[in-house]
Coordinates of C-alpha atoms in Angstrom, one line a residue:
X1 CA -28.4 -22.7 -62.8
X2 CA -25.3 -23.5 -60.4
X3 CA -26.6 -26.5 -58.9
X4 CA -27.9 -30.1 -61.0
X5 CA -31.7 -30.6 -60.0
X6 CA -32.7 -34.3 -60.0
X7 CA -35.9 -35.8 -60.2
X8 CA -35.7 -36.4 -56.2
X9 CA -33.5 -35.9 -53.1
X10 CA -33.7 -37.0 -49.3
X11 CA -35.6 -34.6 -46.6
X12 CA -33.2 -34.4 -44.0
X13 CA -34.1 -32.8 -41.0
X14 CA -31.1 -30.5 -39.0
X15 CA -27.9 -32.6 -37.5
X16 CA -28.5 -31.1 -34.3
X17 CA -32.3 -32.7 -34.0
X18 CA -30.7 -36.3 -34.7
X19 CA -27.4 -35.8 -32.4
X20 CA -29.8 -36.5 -29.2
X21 CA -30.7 -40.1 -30.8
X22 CA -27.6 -41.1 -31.5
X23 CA -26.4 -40.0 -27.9
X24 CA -29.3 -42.3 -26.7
X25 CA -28.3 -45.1 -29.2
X26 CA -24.6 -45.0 -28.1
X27 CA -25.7 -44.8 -24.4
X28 CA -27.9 -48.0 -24.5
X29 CA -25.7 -50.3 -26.5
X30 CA -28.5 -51.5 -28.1
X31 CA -28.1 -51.2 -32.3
X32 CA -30.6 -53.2 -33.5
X33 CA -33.1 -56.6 -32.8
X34 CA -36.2 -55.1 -32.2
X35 CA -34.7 -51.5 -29.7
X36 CA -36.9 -49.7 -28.1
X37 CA -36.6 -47.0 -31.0
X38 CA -37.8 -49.8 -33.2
X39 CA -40.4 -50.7 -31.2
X40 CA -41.5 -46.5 -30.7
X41 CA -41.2 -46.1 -34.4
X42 CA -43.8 -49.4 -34.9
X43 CA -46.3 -47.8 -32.6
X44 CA -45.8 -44.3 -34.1
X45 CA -46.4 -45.1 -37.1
X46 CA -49.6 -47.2 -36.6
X47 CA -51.1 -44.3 -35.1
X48 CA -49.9 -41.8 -37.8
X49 CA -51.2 -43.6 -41.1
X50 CA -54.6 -44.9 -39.2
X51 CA -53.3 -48.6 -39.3
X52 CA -53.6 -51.8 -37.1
X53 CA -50.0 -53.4 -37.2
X54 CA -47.5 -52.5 -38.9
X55 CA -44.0 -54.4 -39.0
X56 CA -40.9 -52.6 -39.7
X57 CA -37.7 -54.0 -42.1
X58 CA -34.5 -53.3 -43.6
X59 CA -36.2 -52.1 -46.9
X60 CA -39.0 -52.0 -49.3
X61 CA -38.0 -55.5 -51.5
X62 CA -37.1 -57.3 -48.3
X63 CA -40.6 -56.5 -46.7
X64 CA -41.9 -57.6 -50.3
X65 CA -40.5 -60.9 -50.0
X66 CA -41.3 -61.3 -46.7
X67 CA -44.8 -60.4 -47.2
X68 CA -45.2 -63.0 -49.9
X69 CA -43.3 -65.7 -47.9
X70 CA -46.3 -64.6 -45.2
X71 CA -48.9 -65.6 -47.0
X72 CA -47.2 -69.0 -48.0
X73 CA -48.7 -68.4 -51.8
X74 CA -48.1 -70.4 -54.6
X75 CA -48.2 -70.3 -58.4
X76 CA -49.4 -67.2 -60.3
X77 CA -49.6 -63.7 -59.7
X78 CA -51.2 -61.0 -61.4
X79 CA -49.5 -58.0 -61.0
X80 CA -48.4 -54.7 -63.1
X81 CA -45.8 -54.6 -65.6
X82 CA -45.7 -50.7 -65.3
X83 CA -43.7 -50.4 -61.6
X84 CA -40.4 -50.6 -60.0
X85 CA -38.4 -54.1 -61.4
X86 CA -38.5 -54.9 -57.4
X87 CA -42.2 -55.5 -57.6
X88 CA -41.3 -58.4 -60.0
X89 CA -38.4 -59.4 -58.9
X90 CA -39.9 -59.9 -55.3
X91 CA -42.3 -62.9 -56.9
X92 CA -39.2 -64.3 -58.6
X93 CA -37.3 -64.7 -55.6
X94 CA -40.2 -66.6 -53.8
X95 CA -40.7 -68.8 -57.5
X96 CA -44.0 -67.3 -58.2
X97 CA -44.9 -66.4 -62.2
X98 CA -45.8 -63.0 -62.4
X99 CA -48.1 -62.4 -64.8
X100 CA -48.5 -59.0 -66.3
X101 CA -51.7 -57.2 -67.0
X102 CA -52.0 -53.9 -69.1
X103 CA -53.0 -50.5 -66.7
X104 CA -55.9 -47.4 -66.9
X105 CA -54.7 -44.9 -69.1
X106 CA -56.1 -42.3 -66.2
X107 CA -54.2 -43.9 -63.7
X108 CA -51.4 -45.7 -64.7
X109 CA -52.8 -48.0 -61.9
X110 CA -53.5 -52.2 -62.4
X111 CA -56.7 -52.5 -64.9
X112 CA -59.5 -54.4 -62.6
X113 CA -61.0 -55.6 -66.1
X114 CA -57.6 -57.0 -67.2
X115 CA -57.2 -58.6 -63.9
X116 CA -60.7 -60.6 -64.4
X117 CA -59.4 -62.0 -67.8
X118 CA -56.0 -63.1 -66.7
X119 CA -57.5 -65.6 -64.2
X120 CA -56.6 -69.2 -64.3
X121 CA -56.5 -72.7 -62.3
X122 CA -53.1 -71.5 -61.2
X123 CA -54.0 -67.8 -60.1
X124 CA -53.5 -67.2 -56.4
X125 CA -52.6 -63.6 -55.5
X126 CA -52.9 -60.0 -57.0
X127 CA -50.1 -57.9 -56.6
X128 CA -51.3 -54.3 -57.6
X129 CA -49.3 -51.5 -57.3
X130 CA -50.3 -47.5 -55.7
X131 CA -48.2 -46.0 -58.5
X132 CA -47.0 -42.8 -57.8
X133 CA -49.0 -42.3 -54.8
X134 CA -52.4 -42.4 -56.7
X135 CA -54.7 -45.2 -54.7
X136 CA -55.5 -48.5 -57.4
X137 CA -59.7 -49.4 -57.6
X138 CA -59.6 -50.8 -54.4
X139 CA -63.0 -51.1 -54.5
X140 CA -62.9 -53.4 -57.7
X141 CA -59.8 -55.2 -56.9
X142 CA -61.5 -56.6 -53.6
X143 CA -64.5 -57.9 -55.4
X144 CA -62.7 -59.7 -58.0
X145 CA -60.4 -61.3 -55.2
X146 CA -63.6 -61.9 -52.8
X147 CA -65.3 -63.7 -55.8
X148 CA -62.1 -66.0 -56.5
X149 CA -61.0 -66.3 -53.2
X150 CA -57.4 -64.8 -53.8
X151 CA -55.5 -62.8 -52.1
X152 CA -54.2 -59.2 -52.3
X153 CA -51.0 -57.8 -51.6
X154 CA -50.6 -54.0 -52.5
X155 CA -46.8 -52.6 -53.3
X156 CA -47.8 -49.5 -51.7
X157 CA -43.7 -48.2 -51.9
X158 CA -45.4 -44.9 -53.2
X159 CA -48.4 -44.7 -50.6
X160 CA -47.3 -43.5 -47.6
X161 CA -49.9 -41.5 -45.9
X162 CA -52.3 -41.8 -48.6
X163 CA -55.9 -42.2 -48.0
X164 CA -58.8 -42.9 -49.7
X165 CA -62.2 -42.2 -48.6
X166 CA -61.6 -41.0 -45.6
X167 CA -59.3 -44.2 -45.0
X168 CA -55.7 -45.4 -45.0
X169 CA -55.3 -47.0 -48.2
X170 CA -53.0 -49.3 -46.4
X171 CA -56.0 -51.0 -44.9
X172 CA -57.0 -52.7 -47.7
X173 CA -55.8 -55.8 -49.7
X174 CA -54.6 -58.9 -46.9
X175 CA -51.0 -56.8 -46.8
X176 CA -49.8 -53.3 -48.1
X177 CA -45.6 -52.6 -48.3
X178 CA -44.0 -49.5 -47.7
X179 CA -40.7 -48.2 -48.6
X180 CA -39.2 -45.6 -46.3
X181 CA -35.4 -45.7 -49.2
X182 CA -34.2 -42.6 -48.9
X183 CA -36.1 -41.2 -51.8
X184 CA -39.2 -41.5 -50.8
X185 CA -41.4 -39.1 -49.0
X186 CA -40.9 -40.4 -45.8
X187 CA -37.4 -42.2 -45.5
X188 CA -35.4 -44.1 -42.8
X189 CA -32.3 -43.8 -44.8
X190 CA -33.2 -47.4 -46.1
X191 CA -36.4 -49.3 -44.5
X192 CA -40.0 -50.9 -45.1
X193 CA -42.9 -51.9 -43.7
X194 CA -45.4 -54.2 -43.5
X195 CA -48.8 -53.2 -42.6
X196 CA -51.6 -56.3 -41.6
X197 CA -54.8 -56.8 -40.1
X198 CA -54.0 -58.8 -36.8
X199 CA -52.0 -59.5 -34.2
X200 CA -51.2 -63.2 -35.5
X201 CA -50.9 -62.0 -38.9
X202 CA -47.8 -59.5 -37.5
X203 CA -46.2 -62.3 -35.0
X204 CA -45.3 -64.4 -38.3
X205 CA -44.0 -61.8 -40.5
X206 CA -41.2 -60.5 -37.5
X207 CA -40.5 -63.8 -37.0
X208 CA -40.1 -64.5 -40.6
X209 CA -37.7 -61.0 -40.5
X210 CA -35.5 -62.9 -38.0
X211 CA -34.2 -65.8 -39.5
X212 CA -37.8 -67.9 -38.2
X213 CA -36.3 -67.9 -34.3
X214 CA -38.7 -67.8 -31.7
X215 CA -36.4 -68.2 -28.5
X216 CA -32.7 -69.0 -28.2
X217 CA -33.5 -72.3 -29.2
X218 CA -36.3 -72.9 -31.5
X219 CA -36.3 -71.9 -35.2
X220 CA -40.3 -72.8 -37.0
X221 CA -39.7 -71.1 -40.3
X222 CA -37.0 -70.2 -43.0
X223 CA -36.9 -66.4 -42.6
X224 CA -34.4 -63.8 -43.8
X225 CA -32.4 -60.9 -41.7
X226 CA -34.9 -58.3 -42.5
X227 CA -34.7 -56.0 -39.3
X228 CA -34.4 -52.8 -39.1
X229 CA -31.9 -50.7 -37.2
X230 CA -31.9 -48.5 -34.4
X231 CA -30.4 -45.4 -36.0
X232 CA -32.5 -46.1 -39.2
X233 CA -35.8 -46.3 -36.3
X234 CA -34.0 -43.2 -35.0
X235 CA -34.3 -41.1 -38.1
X236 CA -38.0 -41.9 -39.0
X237 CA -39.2 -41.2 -35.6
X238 CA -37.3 -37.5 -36.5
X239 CA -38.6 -37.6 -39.8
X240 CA -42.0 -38.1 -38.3
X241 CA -41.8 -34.7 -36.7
X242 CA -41.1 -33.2 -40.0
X243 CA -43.7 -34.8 -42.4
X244 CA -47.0 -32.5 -42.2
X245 CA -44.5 -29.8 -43.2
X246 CA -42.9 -31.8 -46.0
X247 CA -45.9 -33.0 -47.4
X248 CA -47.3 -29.6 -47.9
X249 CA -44.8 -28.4 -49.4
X250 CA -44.9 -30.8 -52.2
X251 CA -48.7 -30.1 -52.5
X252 CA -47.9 -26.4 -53.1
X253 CA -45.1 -27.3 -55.8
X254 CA -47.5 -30.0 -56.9
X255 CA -49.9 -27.0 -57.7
X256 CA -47.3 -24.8 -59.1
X257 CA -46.9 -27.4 -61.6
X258 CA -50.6 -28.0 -62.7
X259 CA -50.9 -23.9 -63.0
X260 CA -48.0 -23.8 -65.4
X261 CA -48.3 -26.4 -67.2
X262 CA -52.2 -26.8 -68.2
X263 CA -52.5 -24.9 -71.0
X264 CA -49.2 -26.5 -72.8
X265 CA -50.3 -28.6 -75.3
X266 CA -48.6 -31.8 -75.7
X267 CA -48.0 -31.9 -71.6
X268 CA -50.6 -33.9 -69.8
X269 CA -50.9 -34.0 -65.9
X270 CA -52.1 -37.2 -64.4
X271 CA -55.4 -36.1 -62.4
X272 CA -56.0 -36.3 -58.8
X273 CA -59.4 -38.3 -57.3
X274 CA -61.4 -35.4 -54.6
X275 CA -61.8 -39.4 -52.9
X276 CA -57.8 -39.2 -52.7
X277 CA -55.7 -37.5 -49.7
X278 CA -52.5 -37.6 -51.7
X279 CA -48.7 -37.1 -50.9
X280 CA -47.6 -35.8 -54.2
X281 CA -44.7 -38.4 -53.6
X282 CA -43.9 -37.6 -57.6
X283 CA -45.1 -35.5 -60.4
X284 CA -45.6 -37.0 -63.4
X285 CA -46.1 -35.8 -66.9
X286 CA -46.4 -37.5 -70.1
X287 CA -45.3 -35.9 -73.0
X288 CA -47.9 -37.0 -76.2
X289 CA -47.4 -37.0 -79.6
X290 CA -48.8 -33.6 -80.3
X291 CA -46.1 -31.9 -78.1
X292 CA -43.4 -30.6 -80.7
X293 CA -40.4 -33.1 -79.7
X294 CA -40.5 -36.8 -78.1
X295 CA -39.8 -37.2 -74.3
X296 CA -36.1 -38.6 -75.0
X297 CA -35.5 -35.3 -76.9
X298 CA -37.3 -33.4 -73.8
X299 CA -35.1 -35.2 -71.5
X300 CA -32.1 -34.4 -73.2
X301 CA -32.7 -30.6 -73.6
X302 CA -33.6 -30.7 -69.6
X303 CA -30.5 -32.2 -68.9
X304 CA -28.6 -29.5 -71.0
X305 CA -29.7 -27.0 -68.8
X306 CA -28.5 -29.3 -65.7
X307 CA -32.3 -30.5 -64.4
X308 CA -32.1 -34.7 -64.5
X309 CA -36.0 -35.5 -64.6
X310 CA -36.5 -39.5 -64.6
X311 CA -38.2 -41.5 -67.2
X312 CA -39.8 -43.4 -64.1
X313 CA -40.8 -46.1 -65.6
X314 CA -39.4 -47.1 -68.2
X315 CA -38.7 -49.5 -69.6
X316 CA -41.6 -52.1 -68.5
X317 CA -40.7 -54.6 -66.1
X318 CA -42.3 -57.0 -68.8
X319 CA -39.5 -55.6 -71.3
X320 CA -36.5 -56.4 -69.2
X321 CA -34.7 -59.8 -70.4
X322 CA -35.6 -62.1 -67.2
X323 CA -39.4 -61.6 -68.1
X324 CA -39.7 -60.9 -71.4
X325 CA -40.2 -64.5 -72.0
X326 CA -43.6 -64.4 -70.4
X327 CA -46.8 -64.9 -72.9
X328 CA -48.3 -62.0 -70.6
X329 CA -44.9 -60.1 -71.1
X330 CA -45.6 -59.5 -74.9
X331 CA -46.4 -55.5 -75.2
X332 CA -49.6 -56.2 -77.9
X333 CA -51.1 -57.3 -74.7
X334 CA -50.0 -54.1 -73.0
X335 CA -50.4 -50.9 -75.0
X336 CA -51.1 -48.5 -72.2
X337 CA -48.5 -49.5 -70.2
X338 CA -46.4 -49.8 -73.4
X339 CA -47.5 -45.9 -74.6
X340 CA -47.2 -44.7 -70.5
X341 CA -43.5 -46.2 -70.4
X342 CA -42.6 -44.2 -73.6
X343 CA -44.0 -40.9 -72.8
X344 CA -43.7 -40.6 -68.8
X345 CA -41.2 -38.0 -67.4
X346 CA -41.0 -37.2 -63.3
X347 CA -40.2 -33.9 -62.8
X348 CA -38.6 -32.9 -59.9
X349 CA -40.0 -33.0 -56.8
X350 CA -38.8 -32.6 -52.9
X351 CA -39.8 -30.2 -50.3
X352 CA -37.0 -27.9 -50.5
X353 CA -37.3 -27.4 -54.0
X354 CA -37.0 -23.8 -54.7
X355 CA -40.0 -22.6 -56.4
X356 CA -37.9 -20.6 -58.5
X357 CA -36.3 -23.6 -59.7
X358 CA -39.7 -24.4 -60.5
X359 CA -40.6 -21.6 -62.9
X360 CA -37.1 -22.3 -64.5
X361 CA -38.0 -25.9 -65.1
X362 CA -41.6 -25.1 -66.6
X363 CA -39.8 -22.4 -68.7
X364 CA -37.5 -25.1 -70.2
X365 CA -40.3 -27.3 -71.2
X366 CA -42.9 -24.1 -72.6
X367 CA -39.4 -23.2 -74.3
X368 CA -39.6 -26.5 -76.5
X369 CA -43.2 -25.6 -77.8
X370 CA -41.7 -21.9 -79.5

């Protein structure tokens, strides 16, 4: 192979589709603070993904942040150790204790069970995470919040289109985050969004986006500079035009995937729900003990032969020094998420993967087993 294949890489639709927004940008002066490509983007997107409001920012963590500051919580959080550090680091920043609970071994998704025990006096919020795409029990995870009257906010970075019985997945939990970073299936170079359930709800978080300021003269709240700019609103409203054709071909190399590599023993495929419409934003393997070399030897025979798959994640969030200090951190308490973190592997993914490149890659991992 001529060409390094990485776990991921930006859809980018043709220069010549963008030039006309830029033209339009340049024309109207107007680069940022809430354009009217901003404010088409907003309403785009709430009718694309089936949502009430949706608030757009700078990026994924800044919409985190702001999303917590939102809800004006205090105290503890239960959340997943097995995620992006930004999911942490997000609670951090607004001096909220995360505390971490272990995940289903189907899933790789927030345990509901583990939730219930890790309630205390000092529990206000659950922070679960979509991972990869694949929906958490919403089901269970609004129950258990219902009965202890806490709130949910889902890091749904990976969810973008996603729905789960026959309904956004965004819809559920008091807030859902999106990142639209440049790696994700749909991007706005960098960006994020906040989806919520009401007006009032979405007049707080853009003010809370802009620095608190109402008018020229009144500021009622210590926000941040979270907006998002006119050529990033630009570029999703093209992406927009694009998706449907992206996301299917991910399904199809999605399915490549599973054909090839069923019957490989060692390889196991996380499953997808017939509840789920999916994005296949990654695909995931885990590489178990039975298969003939460990996932850090697998990796490093990929990368021999110039494909970079991702050990996505590793390690824990709970494992990295500014939170391994937590009780909840330790990894006896965690030995899914531990035994996930050590075997995981995204392949690579992206709808101009050639499906060549595919075979090749599945031929380098069946390769390992002779």
């Amino acid at each position: 192979m001529k060409e390094p294949v990485f776990v991921t890489r930006p859809h980018i639709p043709p220069l010549d589709e963008f030039l006309p927004y830029l033209q339009q940008i340049w024309d109207s002066r107007v680069l940022t603070n809430g354009g009217p490509f901003h404010e088409q983007l907003e309403e785009a997107l709430c009718q694309y993904l089936g949502v009430r409001h949706l608030s757009l920012l700078n990026n994924g963590t800044i919409a985190l942040m702001v999303a917590l500051k939102a809800l004006d919580l205090k105290g503890e959080v239960i959340t997943t150790p097995y995620s992006f550090v930004a999911t942490a680091h997000s609670l951090s920043w607004a001096n909220l204790k995360p505390v971490f609970v272990d995940i289903c071994p189907d899933t790789l998704n927030i345990d509901p069970a583990k939730i219930e025990a890790a309630i205390t006096s000092q529990t206000t919020a659950i922070m679960p995470v979509h991972c990869y795409g694949h929906p958490c029990d919403v089901d269970a995870v609004r129950a258990i919040a219902h009965q202890h009257d806490l709130r949910v906010v889902y890091d749904a970075a990976h969810a973008f289109g996603v729905q789960y019985k026959n309904e956004s997945v965004l819809n559920f939990g008091d807030l859902s985050v999106l990142s639209f970073h440049a790696t994700k299936v749909f991007n706005t170079f960098e960006g994020g969004a906040i989806v919520c359930h009401d007006a009032e709800m979405k007049s707080r978080i853009d003010q809370l986006k802009n620095f608190g300021i109402i008018n020229e003269t009144e500021v009622i709240a210590t926000g941040l500079n979270g907006k998002m700019n006119e050529i990033s609103a630009a570029f999703g409203l093209l992406q927009l035009q694009h998706i449907d054709n992206a996301l299917a071909s991910r399904r199809q190399i999605d399915s490549m995937y599973r054909q090839r590599l069923q019957n490989i023993t060692g390889i196991r495929c996380l499953g997808i729900s017939a509840e789920e419409k999916f994005n296949y934003a990654y695909f995931p393997i885990l590489v178990e003990p039975d298969y003939p070399i460990s996932r850090d030897e697998l990796v490093q025979r990929l990368q021999d032969k110039n494909i970079f798959p991702r050990r996505y994640f590793y390690p824990l969030i709970s494992d990295f020094e500014m939170y391994r200090h937590l009780p909840s951190a330790d990894r006896k308490h965690l030995p899914v998420a531990a035994a996930a973190a050590d075997r995981v592997l995204c392949l690579p993914i992206f709808p101009d993967l050639d499906r060549s490149t595919v075979e090749y890659i599945v031929s380098c991992i069946v390769e390992q087993t002779g």
